[in-house]
């Protein structure tokens, strides 16, 4: 049995059970009210009204009994084996589609990483050029605590963190870097490369 059919039949059975349950609650209330009205008519000596209410209460009781038995006989559940068979069929198709989509995603993620490395290499080449420019005017080279070139020779750079602020300590929160390391695309070499070029704005040499 297909899983969609299994679920559809279950939902239909549950809806039928809910409808019967609501009808049972209505009949219970109707039976109580009719019985009370029959007793009131009897106390008042109104034979005709008593008979009418008594018969109506009896009919409500019969309907109530039948509906309650219907609910008892209504099974909304399939066997576990039926559910497992439906799931197996679904899972086979799902796994094929998911596997194909995941491979496509991994390929795009690798392409994205290569694009990111291209940006890092561009920035590294620029930093080398900027450092040489600073040497020409006697500008002190960057250190782990300060980088005068950031102030003297401003230029567009890769963001340091999600908020864009510069982080001068080991808590390197650049979102792309974190993603590529967690995805196991970046390794030991990249750790040094990213730290030098992105965090410290210092040229990286192999």
Short mmCIF file of C-alpha atoms in Angstrom, two decimals:
data_model
loop_
_atom_site.label_atom_id
_atom_site.label_comp_id
_atom_site.label_asym_id
_atom_site.label_seq_id
_atom_site.Cartn_x
_atom_site.Cartn_y
_atom_site.Cartn_z
CA UNK A 1 0.00 0.00 0.00
CA UNK A 2 1.35 3.43 -0.96
CA UNK A 3 2.10 5.66 2.02
CA UNK A 4 -0.14 8.46 0.72
CA UNK A 5 -3.04 6.03 0.47
CA UNK A 6 -2.27 4.67 3.94
CA UNK A 7 -2.30 8.16 5.45
CA UNK A 8 -5.38 9.20 3.49
CA UNK A 9 -7.36 6.18 4.70
CA UNK A 10 -6.20 6.74 8.28
CA UNK A 11 -7.22 10.41 8.19
CA UNK A 12 -10.60 9.48 6.70
CA UNK A 13 -11.14 6.90 9.45
CA UNK A 14 -10.15 9.42 12.12
CA UNK A 15 -12.56 11.97 10.65
CA UNK A 16 -15.34 9.35 10.67
CA UNK A 17 -14.56 8.48 14.27
CA UNK A 18 -14.63 12.13 15.27
CA UNK A 19 -18.00 12.58 13.55
CA UNK A 20 -19.43 9.54 15.36
CA UNK A 21 -18.03 10.77 18.69
CA UNK A 22 -19.71 14.14 18.22
CA UNK A 23 -22.98 12.38 17.35
CA UNK A 24 -22.70 10.22 20.49
CA UNK A 25 -22.26 13.32 22.65
CA UNK A 26 -25.31 14.90 21.03
CA UNK A 27 -27.45 11.78 21.52
CA UNK A 28 -26.41 11.47 25.16
CA UNK A 29 -27.53 15.03 25.83
CA UNK A 30 -30.74 14.50 23.84
CA UNK A 31 -31.54 11.30 25.80
CA UNK A 32 -31.02 13.04 29.14
CA UNK A 33 -33.20 16.00 28.14
CA UNK A 34 -36.01 13.81 26.73
CA UNK A 35 -35.99 11.58 29.80
CA UNK A 36 -36.26 14.62 32.04
CA UNK A 37 -39.11 16.01 29.94
CA UNK A 38 -40.93 12.65 30.06
CA UNK A 39 -40.63 12.55 33.86
CA UNK A 40 -41.90 16.11 34.09
CA UNK A 41 -44.90 15.26 31.90
CA UNK A 42 -45.65 12.18 34.00
CA UNK A 43 -45.59 14.23 37.19
CA UNK A 44 -47.95 16.70 35.56
CA UNK A 45 -50.32 13.88 34.55
CA UNK A 46 -49.84 14.60 30.84
CA UNK A 47 -50.03 11.08 29.41
CA UNK A 48 -49.72 12.04 25.73
CA UNK A 49 -46.65 14.22 26.26
CA UNK A 50 -45.16 11.56 28.51
CA UNK A 51 -45.56 8.90 25.81
CA UNK A 52 -44.15 11.18 23.15
CA UNK A 53 -41.08 12.11 25.23
CA UNK A 54 -40.61 8.54 26.44
CA UNK A 55 -40.62 7.16 22.89
CA UNK A 56 -38.27 9.89 21.71
CA UNK A 57 -35.90 9.17 24.63
CA UNK A 58 -36.03 5.46 23.79
CA UNK A 59 -35.20 6.17 20.14
CA UNK A 60 -32.30 8.40 21.20
CA UNK A 61 -31.08 5.59 23.48
CA UNK A 62 -31.22 3.10 20.61
CA UNK A 63 -29.35 5.46 18.29
CA UNK A 64 -26.79 6.12 21.03
CA UNK A 65 -26.20 2.38 21.53
CA UNK A 66 -25.71 1.83 17.80
CA UNK A 67 -23.28 4.76 17.44
CA UNK A 68 -21.25 3.61 20.43
CA UNK A 69 -20.95 0.12 18.93
CA UNK A 70 -19.90 1.67 15.61
CA UNK A 71 -17.09 3.49 17.37
CA UNK A 72 -15.99 0.28 19.11
CA UNK A 73 -15.82 -1.50 15.76
CA UNK A 74 -14.05 1.30 13.93
CA UNK A 75 -10.33 0.67 13.66
CA UNK A 76 -8.25 3.66 12.55
CA UNK A 77 -4.95 1.79 12.77
CA UNK A 78 -3.16 -0.40 10.25
CA UNK A 79 -0.79 -3.16 11.29
CA UNK A 80 2.83 -2.26 11.87
CA UNK A 81 3.82 -4.52 8.96
CA UNK A 82 1.50 -2.59 6.62
CA UNK A 83 2.99 0.69 7.78
CA UNK A 84 6.55 -0.64 7.42
CA UNK A 85 5.85 -1.87 3.88
CA UNK A 86 4.42 1.53 2.89
CA UNK A 87 7.38 3.28 4.49
CA UNK A 88 9.93 1.04 2.76
CA UNK A 89 8.47 1.88 -0.63
CA UNK A 90 8.47 5.61 0.19
CA UNK A 91 11.97 5.54 1.71
CA UNK A 92 13.49 3.93 -1.38
CA UNK A 93 12.20 6.69 -3.64
CA UNK A 94 13.05 9.39 -1.11
CA UNK A 95 16.61 8.18 -0.59
CA UNK A 96 17.25 8.24 -4.35
CA UNK A 97 15.96 11.80 -4.69
CA UNK A 98 17.67 12.99 -1.52
CA UNK A 99 20.99 11.42 -2.45
CA UNK A 100 20.94 13.09 -5.85
CA UNK A 101 20.03 16.47 -4.34
CA UNK A 102 22.73 16.14 -1.65
CA UNK A 103 25.45 15.39 -4.19
CA UNK A 104 24.38 18.43 -6.20
CA UNK A 105 24.52 20.56 -3.06
CA UNK A 106 27.98 19.27 -2.13
CA UNK A 107 29.23 20.15 -5.61
CA UNK A 108 27.84 23.68 -5.30
CA UNK A 109 29.34 24.00 -1.83
CA UNK A 110 32.76 23.00 -3.21
CA UNK A 111 32.35 25.53 -6.02
CA UNK A 112 31.46 28.19 -3.44
CA UNK A 113 34.56 27.31 -1.42
CA UNK A 114 36.75 27.66 -4.49
CA UNK A 115 35.21 31.08 -5.16
CA UNK A 116 35.92 32.07 -1.56
CA UNK A 117 39.55 30.94 -1.89
CA UNK A 118 39.82 33.07 -5.03
CA UNK A 119 38.74 36.11 -2.99
CA UNK A 120 41.25 35.25 -0.26
CA UNK A 121 44.02 34.93 -2.85
CA UNK A 122 43.01 38.30 -4.36
CA UNK A 123 43.15 39.90 -0.92
CA UNK A 124 46.48 38.25 -0.13
CA UNK A 125 48.01 39.60 -3.36
CA UNK A 126 46.67 43.05 -2.52
CA UNK A 127 48.12 42.88 1.02
CA UNK A 128 51.54 42.03 -0.37
CA UNK A 129 51.31 45.01 -2.72
CA UNK A 130 50.08 47.25 0.10
CA UNK A 131 52.91 46.16 2.37
CA UNK A 132 55.44 46.99 -0.37
CA UNK A 133 53.76 50.38 -0.83
CA UNK A 134 54.09 51.02 2.91
CA UNK A 135 57.74 50.10 2.82
CA UNK A 136 58.24 52.83 0.22
CA UNK A 137 57.13 55.51 2.70
CA UNK A 138 58.57 53.95 5.86
CA UNK A 139 55.21 52.77 7.24
CA UNK A 140 55.66 50.21 10.03
CA UNK A 141 54.58 46.72 9.01
CA UNK A 142 51.54 45.07 10.55
CA UNK A 143 51.85 43.25 13.85
CA UNK A 144 49.44 41.00 15.72
CA UNK A 145 48.31 44.05 17.72
CA UNK A 146 48.11 46.77 15.08
CA UNK A 147 48.06 47.27 11.33
CA UNK A 148 48.85 50.87 10.33
CA UNK A 149 48.12 50.12 6.67
CA UNK A 150 44.41 49.67 7.47
CA UNK A 151 44.32 53.37 8.39
CA UNK A 152 46.77 54.77 5.85
CA UNK A 153 45.79 52.69 2.83
CA UNK A 154 42.07 51.77 3.28
CA UNK A 155 40.61 49.27 0.82
CA UNK A 156 37.72 46.83 0.51
CA UNK A 157 38.35 43.67 2.53
CA UNK A 158 36.62 40.42 3.38
CA UNK A 159 34.42 40.87 6.47
CA UNK A 160 35.96 39.80 9.76
CA UNK A 161 32.79 38.61 11.47
CA UNK A 162 29.05 38.38 11.01
CA UNK A 163 28.73 41.94 12.34
CA UNK A 164 31.65 43.26 10.27
CA UNK A 165 33.72 44.44 13.24
CA UNK A 166 37.42 43.71 13.43
CA UNK A 167 38.37 40.99 15.91
CA UNK A 168 41.91 41.28 17.24
CA UNK A 169 41.94 38.03 19.18
CA UNK A 170 41.64 34.31 18.62
CA UNK A 171 37.84 34.36 18.55
CA UNK A 172 37.69 34.37 14.76
CA UNK A 173 33.97 34.45 13.98
CA UNK A 174 33.97 35.05 10.23
CA UNK A 175 30.85 33.13 9.10
CA UNK A 176 32.22 31.80 5.80
CA UNK A 177 35.40 30.54 7.45
CA UNK A 178 33.40 28.77 10.16
CA UNK A 179 31.16 27.16 7.54
CA UNK A 180 34.01 25.85 5.39
CA UNK A 181 35.86 24.42 8.38
CA UNK A 182 32.74 22.75 9.75
CA UNK A 183 32.12 21.34 6.25
CA UNK A 184 35.65 19.84 6.30
CA UNK A 185 36.62 21.71 3.15
CA UNK A 186 39.26 23.87 4.83
CA UNK A 187 42.30 22.36 6.55
CA UNK A 188 45.47 23.27 8.45
CA UNK A 189 46.96 25.38 5.66
CA UNK A 190 43.76 27.38 5.33
CA UNK A 191 43.70 28.01 9.09
CA UNK A 192 46.92 29.98 8.79
CA UNK A 193 45.94 31.57 5.48
CA UNK A 194 42.57 32.81 6.75
CA UNK A 195 44.01 34.00 10.05
CA UNK A 196 46.72 36.04 8.33
CA UNK A 197 44.80 37.42 5.38
CA UNK A 198 41.25 37.82 6.72
CA UNK A 199 41.65 38.43 10.44
CA UNK A 200 45.00 40.25 10.65
CA UNK A 201 45.19 41.75 7.13
CA UNK A 202 48.77 40.55 6.86
CA UNK A 203 50.28 38.92 3.72
CA UNK A 204 50.52 35.14 3.82
CA UNK A 205 53.58 33.31 2.52
CA UNK A 206 53.74 29.54 2.11
#
